[in-house]
Short mmCIF file of C-alpha atoms in Angstrom, two decimals:
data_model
loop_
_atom_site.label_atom_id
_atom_site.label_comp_id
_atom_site.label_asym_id
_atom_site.label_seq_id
_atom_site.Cartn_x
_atom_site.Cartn_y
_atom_site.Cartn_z
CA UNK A 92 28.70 -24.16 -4.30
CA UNK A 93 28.19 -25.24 -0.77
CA UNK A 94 25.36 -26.38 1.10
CA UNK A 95 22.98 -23.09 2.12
CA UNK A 96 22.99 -23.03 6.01
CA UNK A 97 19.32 -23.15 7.34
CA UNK A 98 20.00 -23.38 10.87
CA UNK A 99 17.51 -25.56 12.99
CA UNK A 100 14.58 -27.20 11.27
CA UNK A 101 11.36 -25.78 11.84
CA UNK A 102 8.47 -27.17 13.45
CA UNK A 103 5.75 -28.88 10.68
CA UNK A 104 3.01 -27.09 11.27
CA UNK A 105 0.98 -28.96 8.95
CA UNK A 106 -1.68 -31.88 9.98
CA UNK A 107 -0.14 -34.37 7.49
CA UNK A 108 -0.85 -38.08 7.65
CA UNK A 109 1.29 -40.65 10.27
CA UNK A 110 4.08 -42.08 7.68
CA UNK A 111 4.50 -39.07 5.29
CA UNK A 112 7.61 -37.66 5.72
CA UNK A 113 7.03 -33.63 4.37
CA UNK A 114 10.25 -32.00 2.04
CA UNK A 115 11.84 -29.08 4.08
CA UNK A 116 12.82 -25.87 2.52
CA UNK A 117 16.58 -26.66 2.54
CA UNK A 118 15.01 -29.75 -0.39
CA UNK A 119 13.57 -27.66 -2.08
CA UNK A 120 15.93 -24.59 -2.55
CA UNK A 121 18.83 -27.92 -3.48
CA UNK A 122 15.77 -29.04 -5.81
CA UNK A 123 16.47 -25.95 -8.04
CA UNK A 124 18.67 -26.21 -11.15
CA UNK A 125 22.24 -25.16 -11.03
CA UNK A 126 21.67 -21.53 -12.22
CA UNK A 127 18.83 -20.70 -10.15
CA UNK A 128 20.09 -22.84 -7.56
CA UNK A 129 23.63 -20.53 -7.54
CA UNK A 130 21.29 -17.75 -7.89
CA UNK A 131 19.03 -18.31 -4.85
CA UNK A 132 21.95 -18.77 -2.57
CA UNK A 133 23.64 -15.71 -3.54
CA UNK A 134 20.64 -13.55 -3.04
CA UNK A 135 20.80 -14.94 0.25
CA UNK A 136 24.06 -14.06 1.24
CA UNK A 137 24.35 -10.64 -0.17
CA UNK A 138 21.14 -9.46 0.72
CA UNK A 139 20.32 -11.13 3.96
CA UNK A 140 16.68 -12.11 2.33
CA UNK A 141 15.50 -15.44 3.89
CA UNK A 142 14.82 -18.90 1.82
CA UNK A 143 11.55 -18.41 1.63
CA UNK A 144 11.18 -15.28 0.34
CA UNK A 145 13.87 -16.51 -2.16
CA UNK A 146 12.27 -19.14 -3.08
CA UNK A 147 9.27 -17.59 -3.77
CA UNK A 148 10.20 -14.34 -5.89
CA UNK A 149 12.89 -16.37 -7.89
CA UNK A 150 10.26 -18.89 -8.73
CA UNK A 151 7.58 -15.91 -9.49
CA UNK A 152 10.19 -13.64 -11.64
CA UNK A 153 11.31 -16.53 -13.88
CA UNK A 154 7.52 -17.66 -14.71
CA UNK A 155 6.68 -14.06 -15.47
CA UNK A 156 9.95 -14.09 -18.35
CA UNK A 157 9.85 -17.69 -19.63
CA UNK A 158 6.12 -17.76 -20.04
CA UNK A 159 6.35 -15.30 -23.23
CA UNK A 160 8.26 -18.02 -24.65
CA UNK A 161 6.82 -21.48 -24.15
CA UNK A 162 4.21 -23.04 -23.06
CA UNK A 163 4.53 -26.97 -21.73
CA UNK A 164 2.46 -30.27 -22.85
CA UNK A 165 0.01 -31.15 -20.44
CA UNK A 166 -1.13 -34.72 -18.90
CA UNK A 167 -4.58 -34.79 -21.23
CA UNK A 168 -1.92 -33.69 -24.45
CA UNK A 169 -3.10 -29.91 -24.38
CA UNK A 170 -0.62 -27.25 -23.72
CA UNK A 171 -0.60 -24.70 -20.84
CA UNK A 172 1.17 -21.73 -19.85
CA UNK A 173 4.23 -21.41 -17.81
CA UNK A 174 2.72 -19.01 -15.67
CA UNK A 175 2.60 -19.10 -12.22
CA UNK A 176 0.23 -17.79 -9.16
CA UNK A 177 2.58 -17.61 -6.16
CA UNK A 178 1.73 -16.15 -2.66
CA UNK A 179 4.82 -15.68 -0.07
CA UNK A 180 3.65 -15.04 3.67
CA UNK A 181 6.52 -13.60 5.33
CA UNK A 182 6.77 -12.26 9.02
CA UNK A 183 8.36 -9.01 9.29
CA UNK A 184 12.44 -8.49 8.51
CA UNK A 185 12.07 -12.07 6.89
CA UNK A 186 13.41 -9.92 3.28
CA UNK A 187 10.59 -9.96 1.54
CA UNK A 188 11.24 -6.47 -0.01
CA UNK A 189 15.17 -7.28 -0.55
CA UNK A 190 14.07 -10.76 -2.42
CA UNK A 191 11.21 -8.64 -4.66
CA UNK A 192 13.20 -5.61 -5.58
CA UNK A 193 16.53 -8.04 -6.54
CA UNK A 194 14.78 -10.26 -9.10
CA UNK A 195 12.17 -8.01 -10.60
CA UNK A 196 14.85 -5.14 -10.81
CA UNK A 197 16.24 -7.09 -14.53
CA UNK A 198 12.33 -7.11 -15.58
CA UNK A 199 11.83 -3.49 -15.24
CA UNK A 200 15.44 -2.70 -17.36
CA UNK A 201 14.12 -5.12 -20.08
CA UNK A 202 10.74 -4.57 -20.42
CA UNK A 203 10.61 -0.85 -20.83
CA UNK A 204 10.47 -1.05 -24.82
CA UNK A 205 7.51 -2.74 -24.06
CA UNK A 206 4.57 -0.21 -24.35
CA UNK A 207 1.33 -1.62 -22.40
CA UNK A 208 0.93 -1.60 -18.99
CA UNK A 209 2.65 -4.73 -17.70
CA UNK A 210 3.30 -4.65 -13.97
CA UNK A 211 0.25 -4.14 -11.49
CA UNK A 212 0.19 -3.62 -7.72
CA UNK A 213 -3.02 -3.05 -5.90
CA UNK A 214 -5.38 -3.27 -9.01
CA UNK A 215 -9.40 -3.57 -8.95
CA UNK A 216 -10.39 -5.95 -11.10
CA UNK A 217 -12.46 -4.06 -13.68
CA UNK A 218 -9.41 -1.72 -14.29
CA UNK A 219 -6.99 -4.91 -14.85
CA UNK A 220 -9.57 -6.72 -17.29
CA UNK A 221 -9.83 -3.53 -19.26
CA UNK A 222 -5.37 -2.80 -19.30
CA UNK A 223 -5.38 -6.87 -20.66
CA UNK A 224 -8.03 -6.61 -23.32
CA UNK A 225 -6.57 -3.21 -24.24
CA UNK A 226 -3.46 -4.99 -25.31
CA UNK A 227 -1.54 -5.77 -22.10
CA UNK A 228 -1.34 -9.34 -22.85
CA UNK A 229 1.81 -9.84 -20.91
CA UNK A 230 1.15 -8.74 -17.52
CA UNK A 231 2.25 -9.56 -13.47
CA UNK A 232 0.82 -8.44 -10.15
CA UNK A 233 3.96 -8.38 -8.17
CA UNK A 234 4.57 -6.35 -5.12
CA UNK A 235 7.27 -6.59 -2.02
CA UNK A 236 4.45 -5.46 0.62
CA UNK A 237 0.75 -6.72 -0.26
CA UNK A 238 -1.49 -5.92 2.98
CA UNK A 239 -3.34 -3.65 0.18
CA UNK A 240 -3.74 -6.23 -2.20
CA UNK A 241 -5.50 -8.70 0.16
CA UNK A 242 -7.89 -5.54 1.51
CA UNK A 243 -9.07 -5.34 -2.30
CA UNK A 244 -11.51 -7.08 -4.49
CA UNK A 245 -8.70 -8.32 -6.91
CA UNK A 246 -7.68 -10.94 -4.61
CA UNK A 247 -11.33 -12.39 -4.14
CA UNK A 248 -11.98 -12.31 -7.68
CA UNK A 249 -11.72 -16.26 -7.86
CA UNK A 250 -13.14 -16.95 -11.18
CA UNK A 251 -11.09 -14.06 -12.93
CA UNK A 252 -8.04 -15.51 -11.57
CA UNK A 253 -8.67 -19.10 -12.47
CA UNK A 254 -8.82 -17.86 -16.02
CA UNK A 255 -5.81 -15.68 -16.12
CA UNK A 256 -4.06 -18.68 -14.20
CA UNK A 257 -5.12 -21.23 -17.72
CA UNK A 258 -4.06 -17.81 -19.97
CA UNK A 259 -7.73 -17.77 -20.92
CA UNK A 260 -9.20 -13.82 -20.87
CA UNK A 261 -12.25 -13.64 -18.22
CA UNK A 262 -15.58 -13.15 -20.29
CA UNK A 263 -16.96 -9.90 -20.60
CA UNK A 264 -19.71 -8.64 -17.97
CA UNK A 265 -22.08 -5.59 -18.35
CA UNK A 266 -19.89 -3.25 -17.65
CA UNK A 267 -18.00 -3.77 -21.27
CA UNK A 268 -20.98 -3.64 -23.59
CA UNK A 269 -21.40 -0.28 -24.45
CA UNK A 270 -17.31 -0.71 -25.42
CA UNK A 271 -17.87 -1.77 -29.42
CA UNK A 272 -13.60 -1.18 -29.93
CA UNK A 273 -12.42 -3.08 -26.42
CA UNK A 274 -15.03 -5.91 -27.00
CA UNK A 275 -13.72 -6.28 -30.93
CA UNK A 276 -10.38 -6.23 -30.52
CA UNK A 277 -9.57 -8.07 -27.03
CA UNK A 278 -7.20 -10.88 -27.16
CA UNK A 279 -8.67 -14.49 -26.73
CA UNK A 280 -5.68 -15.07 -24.00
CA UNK A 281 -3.02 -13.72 -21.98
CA UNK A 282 -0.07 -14.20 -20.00
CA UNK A 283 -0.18 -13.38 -16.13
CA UNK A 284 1.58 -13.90 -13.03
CA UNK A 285 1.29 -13.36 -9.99
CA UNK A 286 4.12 -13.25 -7.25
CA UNK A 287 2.42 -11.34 -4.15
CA UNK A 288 4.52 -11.00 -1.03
CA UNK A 289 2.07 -10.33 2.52
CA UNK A 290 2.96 -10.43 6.28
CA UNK A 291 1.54 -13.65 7.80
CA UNK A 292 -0.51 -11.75 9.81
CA UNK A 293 -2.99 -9.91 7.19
CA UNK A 294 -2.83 -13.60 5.12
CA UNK A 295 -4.11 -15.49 7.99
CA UNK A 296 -6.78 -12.77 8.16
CA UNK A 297 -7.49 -12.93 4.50
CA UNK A 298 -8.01 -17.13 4.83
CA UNK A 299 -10.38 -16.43 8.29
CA UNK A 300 -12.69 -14.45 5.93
CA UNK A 301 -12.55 -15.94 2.40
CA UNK A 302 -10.66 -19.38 2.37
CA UNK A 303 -13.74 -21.26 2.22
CA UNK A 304 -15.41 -19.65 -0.85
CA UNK A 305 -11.33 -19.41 -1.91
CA UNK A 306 -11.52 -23.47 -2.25
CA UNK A 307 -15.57 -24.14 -3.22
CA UNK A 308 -14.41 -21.98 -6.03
CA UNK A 309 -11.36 -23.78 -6.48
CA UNK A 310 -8.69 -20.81 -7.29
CA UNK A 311 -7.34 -21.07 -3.96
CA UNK A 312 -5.83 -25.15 -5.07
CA UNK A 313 -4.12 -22.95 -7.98
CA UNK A 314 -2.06 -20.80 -6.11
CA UNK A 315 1.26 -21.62 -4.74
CA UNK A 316 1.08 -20.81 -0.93
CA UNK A 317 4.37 -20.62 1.22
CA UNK A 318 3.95 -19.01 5.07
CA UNK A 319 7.69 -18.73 6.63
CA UNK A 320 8.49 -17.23 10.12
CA UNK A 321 11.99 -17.17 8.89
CA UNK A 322 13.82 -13.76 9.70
CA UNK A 323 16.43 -11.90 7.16
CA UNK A 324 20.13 -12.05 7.81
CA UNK A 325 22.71 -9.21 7.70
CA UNK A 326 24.12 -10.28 4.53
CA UNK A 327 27.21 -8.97 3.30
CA UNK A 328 26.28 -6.56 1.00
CA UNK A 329 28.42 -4.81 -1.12
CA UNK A 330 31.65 -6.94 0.36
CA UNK A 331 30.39 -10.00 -1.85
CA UNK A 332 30.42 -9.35 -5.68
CA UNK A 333 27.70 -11.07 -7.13
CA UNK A 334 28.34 -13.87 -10.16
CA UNK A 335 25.26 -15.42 -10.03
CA UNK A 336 22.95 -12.97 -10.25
CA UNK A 337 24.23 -11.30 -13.04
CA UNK A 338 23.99 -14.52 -14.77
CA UNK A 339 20.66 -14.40 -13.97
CA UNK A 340 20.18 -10.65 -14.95
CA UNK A 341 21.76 -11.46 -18.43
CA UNK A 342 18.97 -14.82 -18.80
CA UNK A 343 16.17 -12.59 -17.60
CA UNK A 344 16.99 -9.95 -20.43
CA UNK A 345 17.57 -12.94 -22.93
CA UNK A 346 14.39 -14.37 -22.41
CA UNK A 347 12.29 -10.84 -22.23
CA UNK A 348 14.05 -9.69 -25.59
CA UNK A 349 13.20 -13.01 -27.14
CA UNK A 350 9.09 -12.84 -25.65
CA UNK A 351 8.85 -9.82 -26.96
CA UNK A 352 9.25 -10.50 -30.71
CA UNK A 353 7.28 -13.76 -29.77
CA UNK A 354 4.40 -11.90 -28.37
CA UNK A 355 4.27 -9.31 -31.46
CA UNK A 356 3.51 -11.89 -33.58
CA UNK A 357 1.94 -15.07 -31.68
CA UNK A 358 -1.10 -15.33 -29.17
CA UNK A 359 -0.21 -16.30 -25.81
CA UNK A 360 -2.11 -19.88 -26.36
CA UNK A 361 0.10 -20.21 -29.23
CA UNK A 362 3.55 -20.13 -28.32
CA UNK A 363 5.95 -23.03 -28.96
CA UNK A 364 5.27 -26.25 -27.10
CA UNK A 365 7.50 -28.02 -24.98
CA UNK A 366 7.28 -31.59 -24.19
CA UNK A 367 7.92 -34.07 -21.62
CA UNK A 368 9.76 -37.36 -21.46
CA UNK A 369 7.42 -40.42 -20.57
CA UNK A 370 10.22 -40.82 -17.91
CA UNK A 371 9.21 -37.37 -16.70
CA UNK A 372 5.57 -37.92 -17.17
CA UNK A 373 5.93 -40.96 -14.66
CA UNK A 374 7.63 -39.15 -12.33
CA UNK A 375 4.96 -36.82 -12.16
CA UNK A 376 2.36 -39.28 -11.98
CA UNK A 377 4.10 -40.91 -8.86
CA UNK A 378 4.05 -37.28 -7.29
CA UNK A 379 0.53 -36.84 -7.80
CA UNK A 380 -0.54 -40.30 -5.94
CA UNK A 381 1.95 -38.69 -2.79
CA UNK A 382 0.30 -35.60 -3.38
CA UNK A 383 -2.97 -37.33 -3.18
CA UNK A 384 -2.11 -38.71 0.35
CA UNK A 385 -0.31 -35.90 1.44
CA UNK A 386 -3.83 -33.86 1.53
CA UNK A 387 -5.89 -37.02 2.98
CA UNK A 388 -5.62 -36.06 6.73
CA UNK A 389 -6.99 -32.79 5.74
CA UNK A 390 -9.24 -32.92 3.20
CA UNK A 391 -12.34 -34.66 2.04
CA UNK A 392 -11.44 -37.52 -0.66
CA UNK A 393 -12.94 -35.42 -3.56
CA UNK A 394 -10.85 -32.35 -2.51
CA UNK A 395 -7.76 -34.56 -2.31
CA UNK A 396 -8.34 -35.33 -6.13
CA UNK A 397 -8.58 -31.50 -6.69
CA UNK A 398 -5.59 -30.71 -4.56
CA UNK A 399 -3.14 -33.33 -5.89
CA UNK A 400 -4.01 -32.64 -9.58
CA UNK A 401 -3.81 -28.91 -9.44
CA UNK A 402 -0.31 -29.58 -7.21
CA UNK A 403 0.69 -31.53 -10.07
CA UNK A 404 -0.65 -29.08 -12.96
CA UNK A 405 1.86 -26.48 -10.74
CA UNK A 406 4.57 -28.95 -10.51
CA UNK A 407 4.60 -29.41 -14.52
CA UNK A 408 4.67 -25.67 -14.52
CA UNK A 409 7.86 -25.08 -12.85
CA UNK A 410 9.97 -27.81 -14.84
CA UNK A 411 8.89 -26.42 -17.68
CA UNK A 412 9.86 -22.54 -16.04
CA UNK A 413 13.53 -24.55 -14.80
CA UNK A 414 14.13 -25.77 -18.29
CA UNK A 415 13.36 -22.78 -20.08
CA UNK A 416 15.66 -20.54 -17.84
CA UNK A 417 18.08 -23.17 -18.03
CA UNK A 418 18.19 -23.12 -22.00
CA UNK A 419 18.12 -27.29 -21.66
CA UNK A 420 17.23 -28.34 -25.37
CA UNK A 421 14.01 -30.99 -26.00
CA UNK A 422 11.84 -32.35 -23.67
CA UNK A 423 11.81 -31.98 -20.02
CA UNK A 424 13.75 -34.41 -18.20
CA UNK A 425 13.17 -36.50 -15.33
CA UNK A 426 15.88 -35.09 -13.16
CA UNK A 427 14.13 -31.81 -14.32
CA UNK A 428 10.62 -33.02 -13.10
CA UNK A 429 12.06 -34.54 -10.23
CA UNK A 430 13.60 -31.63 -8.98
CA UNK A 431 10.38 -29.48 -9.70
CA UNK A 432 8.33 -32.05 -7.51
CA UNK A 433 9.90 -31.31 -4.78
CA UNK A 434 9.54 -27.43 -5.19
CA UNK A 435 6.25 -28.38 -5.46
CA UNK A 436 5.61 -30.64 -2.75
CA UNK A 437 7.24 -27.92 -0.81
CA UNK A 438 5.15 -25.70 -1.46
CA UNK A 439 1.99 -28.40 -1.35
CA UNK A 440 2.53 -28.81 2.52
CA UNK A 441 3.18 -25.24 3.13
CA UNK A 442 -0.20 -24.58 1.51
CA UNK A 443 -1.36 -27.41 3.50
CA UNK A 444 -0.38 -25.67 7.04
CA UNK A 445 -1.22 -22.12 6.04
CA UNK A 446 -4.98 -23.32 5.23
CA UNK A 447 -5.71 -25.74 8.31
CA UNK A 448 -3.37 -24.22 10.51
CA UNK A 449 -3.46 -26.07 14.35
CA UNK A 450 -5.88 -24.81 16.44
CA UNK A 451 -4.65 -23.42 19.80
CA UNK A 452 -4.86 -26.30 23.05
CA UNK A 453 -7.66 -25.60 25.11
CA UNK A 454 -6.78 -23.78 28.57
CA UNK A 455 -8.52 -27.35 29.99
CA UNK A 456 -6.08 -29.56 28.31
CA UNK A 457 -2.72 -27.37 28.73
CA UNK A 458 -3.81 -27.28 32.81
CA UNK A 459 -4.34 -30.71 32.57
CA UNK A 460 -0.59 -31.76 30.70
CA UNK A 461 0.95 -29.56 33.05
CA UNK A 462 -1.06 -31.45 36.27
CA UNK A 463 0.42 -34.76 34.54
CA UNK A 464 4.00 -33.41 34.12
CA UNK A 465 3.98 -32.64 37.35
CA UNK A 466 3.02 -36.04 38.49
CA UNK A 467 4.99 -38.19 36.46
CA UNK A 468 7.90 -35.84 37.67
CA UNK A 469 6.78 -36.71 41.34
CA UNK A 470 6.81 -40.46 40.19
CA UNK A 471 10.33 -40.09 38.79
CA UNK A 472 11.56 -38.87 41.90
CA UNK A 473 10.11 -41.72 43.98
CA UNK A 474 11.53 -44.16 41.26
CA UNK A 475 8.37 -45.30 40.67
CA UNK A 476 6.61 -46.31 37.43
CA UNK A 477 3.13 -44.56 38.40
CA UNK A 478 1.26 -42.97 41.23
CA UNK A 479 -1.28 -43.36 43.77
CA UNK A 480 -2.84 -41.46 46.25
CA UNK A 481 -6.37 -39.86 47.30
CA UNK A 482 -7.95 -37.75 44.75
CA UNK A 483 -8.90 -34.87 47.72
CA UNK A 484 -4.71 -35.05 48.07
CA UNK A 485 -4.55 -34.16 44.34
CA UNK A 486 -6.89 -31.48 44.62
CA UNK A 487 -5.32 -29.63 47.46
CA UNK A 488 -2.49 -28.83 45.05
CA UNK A 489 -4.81 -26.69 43.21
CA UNK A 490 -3.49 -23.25 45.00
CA UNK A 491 0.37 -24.28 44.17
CA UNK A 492 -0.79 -23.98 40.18
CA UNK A 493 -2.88 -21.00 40.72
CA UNK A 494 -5.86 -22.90 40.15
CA UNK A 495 -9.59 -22.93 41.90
CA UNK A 496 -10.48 -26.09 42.96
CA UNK A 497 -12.82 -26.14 40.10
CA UNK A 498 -9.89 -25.80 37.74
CA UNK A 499 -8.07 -28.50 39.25
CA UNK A 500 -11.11 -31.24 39.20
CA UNK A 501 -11.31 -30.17 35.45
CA UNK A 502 -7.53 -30.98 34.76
CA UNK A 503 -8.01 -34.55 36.64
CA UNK A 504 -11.21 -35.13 34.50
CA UNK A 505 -9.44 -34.65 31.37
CA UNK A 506 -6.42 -36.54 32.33
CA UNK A 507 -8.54 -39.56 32.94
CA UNK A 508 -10.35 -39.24 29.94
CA UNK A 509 -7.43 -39.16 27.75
CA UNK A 510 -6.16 -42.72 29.72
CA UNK A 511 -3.30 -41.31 31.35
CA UNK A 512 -5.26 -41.71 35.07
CA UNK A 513 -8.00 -43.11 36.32
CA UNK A 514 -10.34 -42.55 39.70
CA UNK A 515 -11.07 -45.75 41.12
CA UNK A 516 -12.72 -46.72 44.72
CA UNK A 517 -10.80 -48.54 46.88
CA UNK A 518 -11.21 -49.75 50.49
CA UNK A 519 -8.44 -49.14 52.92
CA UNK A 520 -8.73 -50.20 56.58
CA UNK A 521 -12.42 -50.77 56.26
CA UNK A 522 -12.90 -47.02 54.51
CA UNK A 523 -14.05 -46.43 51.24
CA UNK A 524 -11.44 -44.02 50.19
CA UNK A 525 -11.72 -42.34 45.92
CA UNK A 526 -7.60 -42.76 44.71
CA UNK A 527 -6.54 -41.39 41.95
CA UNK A 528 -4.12 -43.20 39.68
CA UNK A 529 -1.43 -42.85 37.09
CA UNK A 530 -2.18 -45.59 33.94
CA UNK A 531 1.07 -47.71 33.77
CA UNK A 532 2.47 -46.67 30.63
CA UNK A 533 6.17 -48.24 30.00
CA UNK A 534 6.31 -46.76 26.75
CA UNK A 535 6.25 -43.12 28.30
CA UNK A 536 9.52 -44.27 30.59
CA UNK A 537 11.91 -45.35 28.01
CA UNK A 538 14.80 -43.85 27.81
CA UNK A 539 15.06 -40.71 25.93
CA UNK A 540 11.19 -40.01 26.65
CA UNK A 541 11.58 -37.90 30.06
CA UNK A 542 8.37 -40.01 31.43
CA UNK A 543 5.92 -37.79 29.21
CA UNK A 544 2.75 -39.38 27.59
CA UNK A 545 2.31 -39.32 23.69
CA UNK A 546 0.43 -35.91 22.98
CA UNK A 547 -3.16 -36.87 21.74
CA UNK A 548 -4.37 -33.18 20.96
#
């Protein structure tokens, strides 16, 4: 299979510490295991749907069918479920819908003999709690286009989520007591995933209104987070045959058939336990101490903790989703873990730059880089290393930016006190003249560096 062309690496958006190097999405898609990995790339090609997107929905469809089957050994020797909470942030055309509809449409085929409500779109919370402890033990909230979701109380419903995320069913409120059947005969636990795909636009909002109480409560270090500006191609449609994703539609139905009996007859905390090689288990507790410093530039120390942990708890998750889909026999591998580290990590500094996105330059400091382009241009020209002249001279160019005079004192002010420039007074023929000057700065003239200063904001 060759490499998946990505085209230019993006800008990291994320504020990440000096000396951590972050994955890029062309890692983590080659981080996938062969089959999903073959599957991912053909999605891509025949249906134009970007990486992300891919990424995302492949990731969220194969949690929602291997999680009826398995659950994985934990760090503390507990199990957990193989369920995951993913959240894909797409701009428009970036296939979002093409991605959804292709790898859920083998999970709607296969899971029609299954009675219960199963797959839920924009839900309110009291109406979900009731389906599950009705008997829809098995459930997703999936959807190609979720502006409606994040408008409704379901996705601010922290606590609720946290427990469906450990397969634990929420406990019961007022509104269920006078209920004697649904209270007697709800399940103690449940299966549910989530795989929501939003426009970046209505997430961002979402996160301006509720991503603090999102982390105080501590839901919003469960979820997998991706935000991708990433646009769709063509794809070549119906002049590719696919391979791989029929492979993947014949797993899918495998692995639905087989949850079903499983799920007739076991609890969802009780399903079969896979377990992980020390090897793995080190692997994973390397990750954890990157993860851990990964989050530091960002987050408070205690937060950190929380962050890495949970980014590990997710990382265990998806080798354990890999293996399963991959019908590997025993305990998960390193290469396994390894590979599902850097999914995670992927999606760990994603998560990172969605929630403490930069904030935009202040109109002071852009005026004020684009007075000191100007004047290390002017020193270029001269072949000099820096600049001198009167300050007044400097402020008559205020009309050639568009600036007030005002403006243009303001841009001088903040170039000085950044340490590019400084206003000194000098005497010159027996006159006190103000100069303004450029700070020698040889690293800023190397070659290669086009005489610009490092950028401090």
């Amino acid at each position: 299979m060759p490499s998946p062309n990505f085209g230019p690496p993006p800008q990291v958006k994320s504020h990440v510490p000096a000396g951590y190097l972050a994955p890029t999405l062309q890692q983590a898609i080659s981080a996938l295991t062969p089959r999903m990995y073959r599957a991912a790339h053909e999605c891509h090609a025949i249906y134009g749907a970007g990486y992300g997107a891919v990424l995302a929905n492949l990731l969220g469809k194969v949690s929602f069918a291997v999680s009826s089957n398995f659950r994985i050994r934990g760090h503390n020797g507990k199990s957990m479920p193989l369920s995951l909470h993913i959240r894909f942030a797409g701009a428009r055309l970036s296939g979002k819908t093409e991605a959804h509809d292709r790898f859920i449409a083998p999970i709607n085929n296969a899971m029609k003999s299954w009675k219960k409500r199963w797959l839920f779109s924009n839900v309110r919370p009291p109406t979900l709690l009731r389906k599950i402890r009705a008997g829809a033990a098995w459930s997703m909230l999936s959807m190609s286009e979720g502006r409606g979701h994040l408008a409704d109380s379901l996705s601010r419903s922290f606590e609720d989520l946290s427990d469906l995320h450990d397969s634990n069913m929420p406990p019961f409120d007022r509104a269920d007591d006078d209920d004697e059947d649904l209270v007697e005969n709800a399940p103690d636990s449940a299966i549910f995933v989530t795989c929501v795909n939003v426009q970046d636009d209505k997430n961002r909002e979402w996160l301006d209104k509720h991503g603090k109480s999102a982390i105080e409560s501590g839901y919003l270090f469960r979820l997998l987070m991706m935000e991708s500006d990433e646009l769709a191609i063509e794809g070549a449609g119906e002049q590719q045959p696919e391979f791989a994703l029929l492979d993947y539609d014949d797993r899918i139905v495998e692995l639905i058939a087989s949850g079903l009996i499983k799920l007739r007859a076991t609890p969802a905390n009780r399903l079969p336990e896979i377990k992980v090689e020390p090897a793995a288990e080190q692997v994973l507790q390397q990750a954890q101490e990157r993860f851990k410093f990964m989050a530091s530039a960002m987050l408070p120390e205690r937060d950190t903790i929380v962050f890495a942990v949970r980014l590990a708890a997710n990382a265990r998750r998806i080798a354990g989703c890999t293996h399963v889909f991959e019908g590997y026999e025993g305990a998960v591998s390193p290469d396994t873990m390894a590979r599902a580290v850097m999914i995670a990590e992927y999606f760990g500094t994603c998560w990172l730059a969605t929630v403490f996105p930069p904030k935009p330059v202040p109109a002071v400091a852009q005026r004020g880089r684009r007075l000191l382009d100007h004047l290390h241009g002017c020193a270029r020209q001269a072949g000099l290393h820096t600049l001198s002249g009167p300050k007044a001279d400097v402020e008559a160019l205020a009309p050639n930016f568009g600036w007030t005079k005002a403006e243009m004192v303001e841009a001088i002010t903040w170039i000085c006190g950044q340490g590019f420039a400084q206003i000194v007074p000098r005497r010159e023929n027996g006159r006190r003249v103000i100069k303004f000057e450029l700070v020698l700065n040889p690293a800023g003239f190397l070659p290669g560096h086009q005489g610009y200063p490092p950028r401090l904001i």
